Amino acid sequence: MDVAYVKACLNLYAVLPNLEELVAHDPESARLSENWDIRIQFFARNGPTACVAFDRGQCTVNRGNHAKPHVKLFFTSPDHLNRMMDGKANPIPIKGFTRLGFLSKEFPKLTDRLEAILKAGEEQLRDPDILALNTRMTLYTAACAARELLLYDKIGRLIAPSIPDGAISLAILPDGPEVTLRFDHGRIDVLKSGVDAPHALIQMGSMEIAHDFLNGHLDTYAAITDGRVRIRGQIPMIDALGTVLDRVPHYLS
């Protein structure tokens, strides 16, 4: 797959799903969306599709087409979708013209808040709530991005066959969150939870340690040696995952 297609998959299936976490864990976003009842379909020609649904205080982001979306946003190509996500283009509404006010005024408040937390600077990250939410989102983004890269990225597709069936879990101690990549005969699922007896496990000792580890600000070998990060199980699975995640900056920055 070309770079634009892979980036579009990452945008829709790894970045956009963070709206779920934003609405669930950010009080400002929860207040903003508490009365929303709307389903927004994102559709790129020759590219990925996803639906963002708000149901009075809850948000879900699902792959594929919804049977009855209120709004359909069309993109002429994966690159068009990527440029929209980068703030350099606008979607083409093909359904839901009566909701254009919502799309131009209300929804951007939420996406702006998402961007602000995902790209929070040092000053903002001193707030433990912002740090926790940023790290939670980074954890889930990494797992979802790994799935897309293993399926579509040229390097990821070479690595995927070497990963045996089983589960790789990443957990932030002491109380989570936790995410699992489950491999089953070519199928890759991402679970926002742990599983019993994963084949490989990465445990990060705190939210601060997880933030530094996931953002490449930590000396991994030193952290493993002194116990801030613990790994166990099938190390080749963890090494393969690390190689794939090194590809994320190639698409997202």
mmCIF file of N, CA and C in Angstrom, residues 1-3 5-7 9-10 13 48 63 145-157 160 188 251:
data_model
loop_
_atom_site.group_PDB
_atom_site.id
_atom_site.type_symbol
_atom_site.label_atom_id
_atom_site.label_comp_id
_atom_site.label_asym_id
_atom_site.label_seq_id
_atom_site.Cartn_x
_atom_site.Cartn_y
_atom_site.Cartn_z
ATOM 1 N N MET A 1 0.840 -1.192 0.000
ATOM 2 C CA MET A 1 0.000 0.000 0.000
ATOM 3 C C MET A 1 0.882 1.252 0.000
ATOM 4 N N ASP A 2 0.382 2.330 -0.637
ATOM 5 C CA ASP A 2 1.200 3.525 -0.673
ATOM 6 C C ASP A 2 1.119 4.262 0.662
ATOM 7 N N VAL A 3 2.002 5.262 0.814
ATOM 8 C CA VAL A 3 2.134 5.969 2.080
ATOM 9 C C VAL A 3 0.838 6.661 2.471
ATOM 10 N N TYR A 5 -2.269 5.879 1.775
ATOM 11 C CA TYR A 5 -3.277 4.929 2.245
ATOM 12 C C TYR A 5 -2.977 4.495 3.680
ATOM 13 N N VAL A 6 -1.716 4.159 3.951
ATOM 14 C CA VAL A 6 -1.353 3.707 5.297
ATOM 15 C C VAL A 6 -1.591 4.826 6.304
ATOM 16 N N LYS A 7 -1.205 6.049 5.946
ATOM 17 C CA LYS A 7 -1.421 7.177 6.855
ATOM 18 C C LYS A 7 -2.907 7.394 7.102
ATOM 19 N N CYS A 9 -5.224 5.122 7.120
ATOM 20 C CA CYS A 9 -5.636 4.070 8.059
ATOM 21 C C CYS A 9 -5.229 4.429 9.481
ATOM 22 N N LEU A 10 -4.030 4.963 9.641
ATOM 23 C CA LEU A 10 -3.588 5.365 10.971
ATOM 24 C C LEU A 10 -4.457 6.506 11.502
ATOM 25 N N TYR A 13 -8.082 4.891 12.180
ATOM 26 C CA TYR A 13 -8.182 3.724 13.055
ATOM 27 C C TYR A 13 -7.256 3.756 14.262
ATOM 28 N N PRO A 48 -9.867 4.064 3.566
ATOM 29 C CA PRO A 48 -10.599 3.526 4.719
ATOM 30 C C PRO A 48 -11.872 4.310 5.014
ATOM 31 N N ARG A 63 -14.862 0.953 12.719
ATOM 32 C CA ARG A 63 -14.406 0.802 11.346
ATOM 33 C C ARG A 63 -15.607 0.565 10.428
ATOM 34 N N ALA A 145 -2.049 1.576 15.894
ATOM 35 C CA ALA A 145 -1.142 1.853 14.778
ATOM 36 C C ALA A 145 -0.350 0.603 14.405
ATOM 37 N N ALA A 146 0.066 -0.158 15.408
ATOM 38 C CA ALA A 146 0.820 -1.388 15.125
ATOM 39 C C ALA A 146 -0.006 -2.332 14.269
ATOM 40 N N ARG A 147 -1.295 -2.441 14.579
ATOM 41 C CA ARG A 147 -2.161 -3.307 13.773
ATOM 42 C C ARG A 147 -2.176 -2.868 12.316
ATOM 43 N N GLU A 148 -2.385 -1.588 12.079
ATOM 44 C CA GLU A 148 -2.461 -1.100 10.696
ATOM 45 C C GLU A 148 -1.130 -1.267 9.969
ATOM 46 N N LEU A 149 -0.041 -1.037 10.666
ATOM 47 C CA LEU A 149 1.273 -1.156 10.027
ATOM 48 C C LEU A 149 1.598 -2.608 9.703
ATOM 49 N N LEU A 150 1.218 -3.520 10.574
ATOM 50 C CA LEU A 150 1.457 -4.935 10.295
ATOM 51 C C LEU A 150 0.640 -5.411 9.101
ATOM 52 N N LEU A 151 -0.494 -4.775 8.867
ATOM 53 C CA LEU A 151 -1.351 -5.168 7.749
ATOM 54 C C LEU A 151 -0.969 -4.485 6.440
ATOM 55 N N TYR A 152 -0.479 -3.225 6.501
ATOM 56 C CA TYR A 152 -0.365 -2.444 5.271
ATOM 57 C C TYR A 152 1.005 -1.818 5.005
ATOM 58 N N ASP A 153 1.796 -1.569 6.017
ATOM 59 C CA ASP A 153 3.106 -0.965 5.805
ATOM 60 C C ASP A 153 4.069 -1.982 5.195
ATOM 61 N N LYS A 154 4.933 -1.523 4.310
ATOM 62 C CA LYS A 154 5.811 -2.462 3.596
ATOM 63 C C LYS A 154 6.739 -3.210 4.545
ATOM 64 N N ILE A 155 7.237 -2.550 5.576
ATOM 65 C CA ILE A 155 8.092 -3.227 6.554
ATOM 66 C C ILE A 155 7.247 -4.082 7.485
ATOM 67 N N GLY A 156 6.123 -3.535 7.922
ATOM 68 C CA GLY A 156 5.246 -4.283 8.806
ATOM 69 C C GLY A 156 4.764 -5.584 8.206
ATOM 70 N N ARG A 157 4.473 -5.560 6.907
ATOM 71 C CA ARG A 157 3.990 -6.773 6.242
ATOM 72 C C ARG A 157 5.076 -7.853 6.181
ATOM 73 N N ALA A 160 5.072 -9.212 9.989
ATOM 74 C CA ALA A 160 3.860 -9.867 10.485
ATOM 75 C C ALA A 160 3.935 -11.396 10.479
ATOM 76 N N ILE A 188 -5.578 -9.713 13.382
ATOM 77 C CA ILE A 188 -4.985 -8.944 14.475
ATOM 78 C C ILE A 188 -6.085 -8.099 15.103
ATOM 79 N N TYR A 251 4.859 8.090 9.384
ATOM 80 C CA TYR A 251 3.535 8.501 8.910
ATOM 81 C C TYR A 251 2.925 9.632 9.735
#
